[in-house]
Amino acid sequence: MKKQLIILGIISLCVGIVLFFVGYNVVSEITAYDVEGLPISEWVMMLSPSLRQQYETGQLYMQYGSILVILGLISCILFIILSRKKPEEDSMKILKSRYAKGEITKEEFEQMKKSLE
Protein backbone atom coordinates (compact mmCIF):
# COMPACT_ATOMS: atom_id res chain seq x y z
CA MET A 1 0.00 0.00 0.00
CA LYS A 2 2.73 2.48 0.98
CA LYS A 3 4.87 1.65 -2.03
CA GLN A 4 1.93 2.13 -4.39
CA LEU A 5 1.07 5.41 -2.71
CA ILE A 6 4.53 6.90 -3.24
CA ILE A 7 4.66 5.64 -6.84
CA LEU A 8 1.26 7.22 -7.51
CA GLY A 9 2.42 10.44 -5.88
CA ILE A 10 5.62 10.68 -7.90
CA ILE A 11 3.86 9.91 -11.19
CA SER A 12 1.14 12.43 -10.36
CA LEU A 13 3.71 15.10 -9.53
CA CYS A 14 5.69 14.52 -12.73
CA VAL A 15 2.66 14.44 -15.03
CA GLY A 16 1.14 17.45 -13.27
CA ILE A 17 4.29 19.52 -13.62
CA VAL A 18 4.63 18.63 -17.31
CA LEU A 19 0.96 19.41 -18.00
CA PHE A 20 1.16 22.70 -16.15
CA PHE A 21 4.22 23.91 -18.01
CA VAL A 22 2.93 22.75 -21.40
CA GLY A 23 -0.28 24.66 -20.75
CA TYR A 24 1.64 27.67 -19.50
CA ASN A 25 3.82 27.63 -22.61
CA VAL A 26 0.79 27.51 -24.93
CA VAL A 27 -1.02 30.28 -23.07
CA SER A 28 2.07 32.51 -22.89
CA GLU A 29 2.75 32.12 -26.62
CA ILE A 30 -0.80 33.15 -27.44
CA THR A 31 -0.84 36.04 -24.96
CA ALA A 32 2.24 37.42 -26.72
CA TYR A 33 -0.24 38.60 -29.38
CA ASP A 34 -1.80 40.93 -26.82
CA VAL A 35 -3.84 43.77 -28.23
CA GLU A 36 -3.05 46.98 -26.37
CA GLY A 37 -5.75 48.21 -24.03
CA LEU A 38 -8.20 45.32 -24.37
CA PRO A 39 -9.03 42.95 -21.52
CA ILE A 40 -7.96 39.35 -22.08
CA SER A 41 -11.56 38.13 -22.39
CA GLU A 42 -12.17 40.47 -25.35
CA TRP A 43 -9.02 39.84 -27.34
CA VAL A 44 -9.27 36.07 -26.86
CA MET A 45 -12.63 36.26 -28.60
CA MET A 46 -10.96 38.13 -31.47
CA LEU A 47 -8.49 35.28 -32.04
CA SER A 48 -9.02 32.76 -34.79
CA PRO A 49 -10.92 29.65 -33.68
CA SER A 50 -7.79 27.50 -33.75
CA LEU A 51 -5.82 29.95 -31.56
CA ARG A 52 -8.77 30.31 -29.19
CA GLN A 53 -8.99 26.53 -28.88
CA GLN A 54 -5.25 26.33 -28.18
CA TYR A 55 -5.60 29.04 -25.53
CA GLU A 56 -8.46 27.20 -23.81
CA THR A 57 -6.58 23.89 -24.03
CA GLY A 58 -3.54 25.53 -22.47
CA GLN A 59 -5.67 26.81 -19.61
CA LEU A 60 -7.14 23.32 -19.07
CA TYR A 61 -3.66 21.80 -19.04
CA MET A 62 -2.61 24.31 -16.40
CA GLN A 63 -5.67 23.52 -14.27
CA TYR A 64 -5.32 19.74 -14.56
CA GLY A 65 -1.59 20.01 -13.98
CA SER A 66 -2.17 22.00 -10.81
CA ILE A 67 -4.68 19.44 -9.56
CA LEU A 68 -2.26 16.57 -10.25
CA VAL A 69 0.57 18.37 -8.47
CA ILE A 70 -1.64 18.91 -5.42
CA LEU A 71 -2.74 15.25 -5.43
CA GLY A 72 0.87 14.15 -5.79
CA LEU A 73 1.94 16.27 -2.84
CA ILE A 74 -0.92 14.93 -0.73
CA SER A 75 0.00 11.32 -1.53
CA CYS A 76 3.68 11.98 -0.74
CA ILE A 77 2.73 13.54 2.59
CA LEU A 78 0.47 10.56 3.35
CA PHE A 79 3.35 8.22 2.51
CA ILE A 80 5.62 10.05 4.94
CA ILE A 81 2.98 9.93 7.68
CA LEU A 82 2.20 6.25 7.13
CA SER A 83 5.84 5.21 6.95
CA ARG A 84 6.68 6.56 10.38
CA LYS A 85 6.99 3.77 12.91
CA LYS A 86 6.31 4.03 16.58
CA PRO A 87 9.49 3.51 18.58
CA GLU A 88 7.71 1.22 21.03
CA GLU A 89 6.79 -1.19 18.26
CA ASP A 90 10.35 -1.24 16.97
CA SER A 91 11.88 -1.93 20.35
CA MET A 92 9.30 -4.66 21.03
CA LYS A 93 10.09 -6.30 17.70
CA ILE A 94 13.80 -6.19 18.48
CA LEU A 95 13.17 -7.69 21.89
CA LYS A 96 11.06 -10.50 20.43
CA SER A 97 13.64 -11.25 17.74
CA ARG A 98 16.43 -11.39 20.34
CA TYR A 99 14.36 -13.81 22.42
CA ALA A 100 13.58 -15.91 19.36
CA LYS A 101 17.28 -16.10 18.47
CA GLY A 102 18.11 -17.21 21.99
CA GLU A 103 20.22 -14.17 22.83
CA ILE A 104 18.24 -13.54 26.02
CA THR A 105 16.50 -15.83 28.50
CA LYS A 106 12.79 -15.88 29.24
CA GLU A 107 13.31 -14.02 32.52
CA GLU A 108 15.30 -11.29 30.78
CA PHE A 109 12.63 -11.11 28.09
CA GLU A 110 9.83 -10.67 30.64
CA GLN A 111 11.82 -8.07 32.59
CA MET A 112 12.61 -6.04 29.46
CA LYS A 113 9.04 -6.36 28.22
CA LYS A 114 7.72 -4.90 31.49
CA SER A 115 10.16 -2.01 31.31
CA LEU A 116 9.06 -1.23 27.73
CA GLU A 117 5.38 -1.19 28.65
GROMACS .gro file of C-alpha atoms in nm:
model
  117
    1MET     CA    1   0.000   0.000   0.000
    2LYS     CA    2   0.273   0.248   0.098
    3LYS     CA    3   0.487   0.165  -0.203
    4GLN     CA    4   0.193   0.213  -0.439
    5LEU     CA    5   0.107   0.541  -0.271
    6ILE     CA    6   0.453   0.690  -0.324
    7ILE     CA    7   0.466   0.564  -0.684
    8LEU     CA    8   0.126   0.722  -0.751
    9GLY     CA    9   0.242   1.044  -0.588
   10ILE     CA   10   0.562   1.068  -0.790
   11ILE     CA   11   0.386   0.991  -1.119
   12SER     CA   12   0.114   1.243  -1.036
   13LEU     CA   13   0.371   1.510  -0.953
   14CYS     CA   14   0.569   1.452  -1.273
   15VAL     CA   15   0.266   1.444  -1.503
   16GLY     CA   16   0.114   1.745  -1.327
   17ILE     CA   17   0.429   1.952  -1.362
   18VAL     CA   18   0.463   1.863  -1.731
   19LEU     CA   19   0.096   1.941  -1.800
   20PHE     CA   20   0.116   2.270  -1.615
   21PHE     CA   21   0.422   2.391  -1.801
   22VAL     CA   22   0.293   2.275  -2.140
   23GLY     CA   23  -0.028   2.466  -2.075
   24TYR     CA   24   0.164   2.767  -1.950
   25ASN     CA   25   0.382   2.763  -2.261
   26VAL     CA   26   0.079   2.751  -2.493
   27VAL     CA   27  -0.102   3.028  -2.307
   28SER     CA   28   0.207   3.251  -2.289
   29GLU     CA   29   0.275   3.212  -2.662
   30ILE     CA   30  -0.080   3.315  -2.744
   31THR     CA   31  -0.084   3.604  -2.496
   32ALA     CA   32   0.224   3.742  -2.672
   33TYR     CA   33  -0.024   3.860  -2.938
   34ASP     CA   34  -0.180   4.093  -2.682
   35VAL     CA   35  -0.384   4.377  -2.823
   36GLU     CA   36  -0.305   4.698  -2.637
   37GLY     CA   37  -0.575   4.821  -2.403
   38LEU     CA   38  -0.820   4.532  -2.437
   39PRO     CA   39  -0.903   4.295  -2.152
   40ILE     CA   40  -0.796   3.935  -2.208
   41SER     CA   41  -1.156   3.813  -2.239
   42GLU     CA   42  -1.217   4.047  -2.535
   43TRP     CA   43  -0.902   3.984  -2.734
   44VAL     CA   44  -0.927   3.607  -2.686
   45MET     CA   45  -1.263   3.626  -2.860
   46MET     CA   46  -1.096   3.813  -3.147
   47LEU     CA   47  -0.849   3.528  -3.204
   48SER     CA   48  -0.902   3.276  -3.479
   49PRO     CA   49  -1.092   2.965  -3.368
   50SER     CA   50  -0.779   2.750  -3.375
   51LEU     CA   51  -0.582   2.995  -3.156
   52ARG     CA   52  -0.877   3.031  -2.919
   53GLN     CA   53  -0.899   2.653  -2.888
   54GLN     CA   54  -0.525   2.633  -2.818
   55TYR     CA   55  -0.560   2.904  -2.553
   56GLU     CA   56  -0.846   2.720  -2.381
   57THR     CA   57  -0.658   2.389  -2.403
   58GLY     CA   58  -0.354   2.553  -2.247
   59GLN     CA   59  -0.567   2.681  -1.961
   60LEU     CA   60  -0.714   2.332  -1.907
   61TYR     CA   61  -0.366   2.180  -1.904
   62MET     CA   62  -0.261   2.431  -1.640
   63GLN     CA   63  -0.567   2.352  -1.427
   64TYR     CA   64  -0.532   1.974  -1.456
   65GLY     CA   65  -0.159   2.001  -1.398
   66SER     CA   66  -0.217   2.200  -1.081
   67ILE     CA   67  -0.468   1.944  -0.956
   68LEU     CA   68  -0.226   1.657  -1.025
   69VAL     CA   69   0.057   1.837  -0.847
   70ILE     CA   70  -0.164   1.891  -0.542
   71LEU     CA   71  -0.274   1.525  -0.543
   72GLY     CA   72   0.087   1.415  -0.579
   73LEU     CA   73   0.194   1.627  -0.284
   74ILE     CA   74  -0.092   1.493  -0.073
   75SER     CA   75   0.000   1.132  -0.153
   76CYS     CA   76   0.368   1.198  -0.074
   77ILE     CA   77   0.273   1.354   0.259
   78LEU     CA   78   0.047   1.056   0.335
   79PHE     CA   79   0.335   0.822   0.251
   80ILE     CA   80   0.562   1.005   0.494
   81ILE     CA   81   0.298   0.993   0.768
   82LEU     CA   82   0.220   0.625   0.713
   83SER     CA   83   0.584   0.521   0.695
   84ARG     CA   84   0.668   0.656   1.038
   85LYS     CA   85   0.699   0.377   1.291
   86LYS     CA   86   0.631   0.403   1.658
   87PRO     CA   87   0.949   0.351   1.858
   88GLU     CA   88   0.771   0.122   2.103
   89GLU     CA   89   0.679  -0.119   1.826
   90ASP     CA   90   1.035  -0.124   1.697
   91SER     CA   91   1.188  -0.193   2.035
   92MET     CA   92   0.930  -0.466   2.103
   93LYS     CA   93   1.009  -0.630   1.770
   94ILE     CA   94   1.380  -0.619   1.848
   95LEU     CA   95   1.317  -0.769   2.189
   96LYS     CA   96   1.106  -1.050   2.043
   97SER     CA   97   1.364  -1.125   1.774
   98ARG     CA   98   1.643  -1.139   2.034
   99TYR     CA   99   1.436  -1.381   2.242
  100ALA     CA  100   1.358  -1.591   1.936
  101LYS     CA  101   1.728  -1.610   1.847
  102GLY     CA  102   1.811  -1.721   2.199
  103GLU     CA  103   2.022  -1.417   2.283
  104ILE     CA  104   1.824  -1.354   2.602
  105THR     CA  105   1.650  -1.583   2.850
  106LYS     CA  106   1.279  -1.588   2.924
  107GLU     CA  107   1.331  -1.402   3.252
  108GLU     CA  108   1.530  -1.129   3.078
  109PHE     CA  109   1.263  -1.111   2.809
  110GLU     CA  110   0.983  -1.067   3.064
  111GLN     CA  111   1.182  -0.807   3.259
  112MET     CA  112   1.261  -0.604   2.946
  113LYS     CA  113   0.904  -0.636   2.822
  114LYS     CA  114   0.772  -0.490   3.149
  115SER     CA  115   1.016  -0.201   3.131
  116LEU     CA  116   0.906  -0.123   2.773
  117GLU     CA  117   0.538  -0.119   2.865
   0.00000   0.00000   0.00000
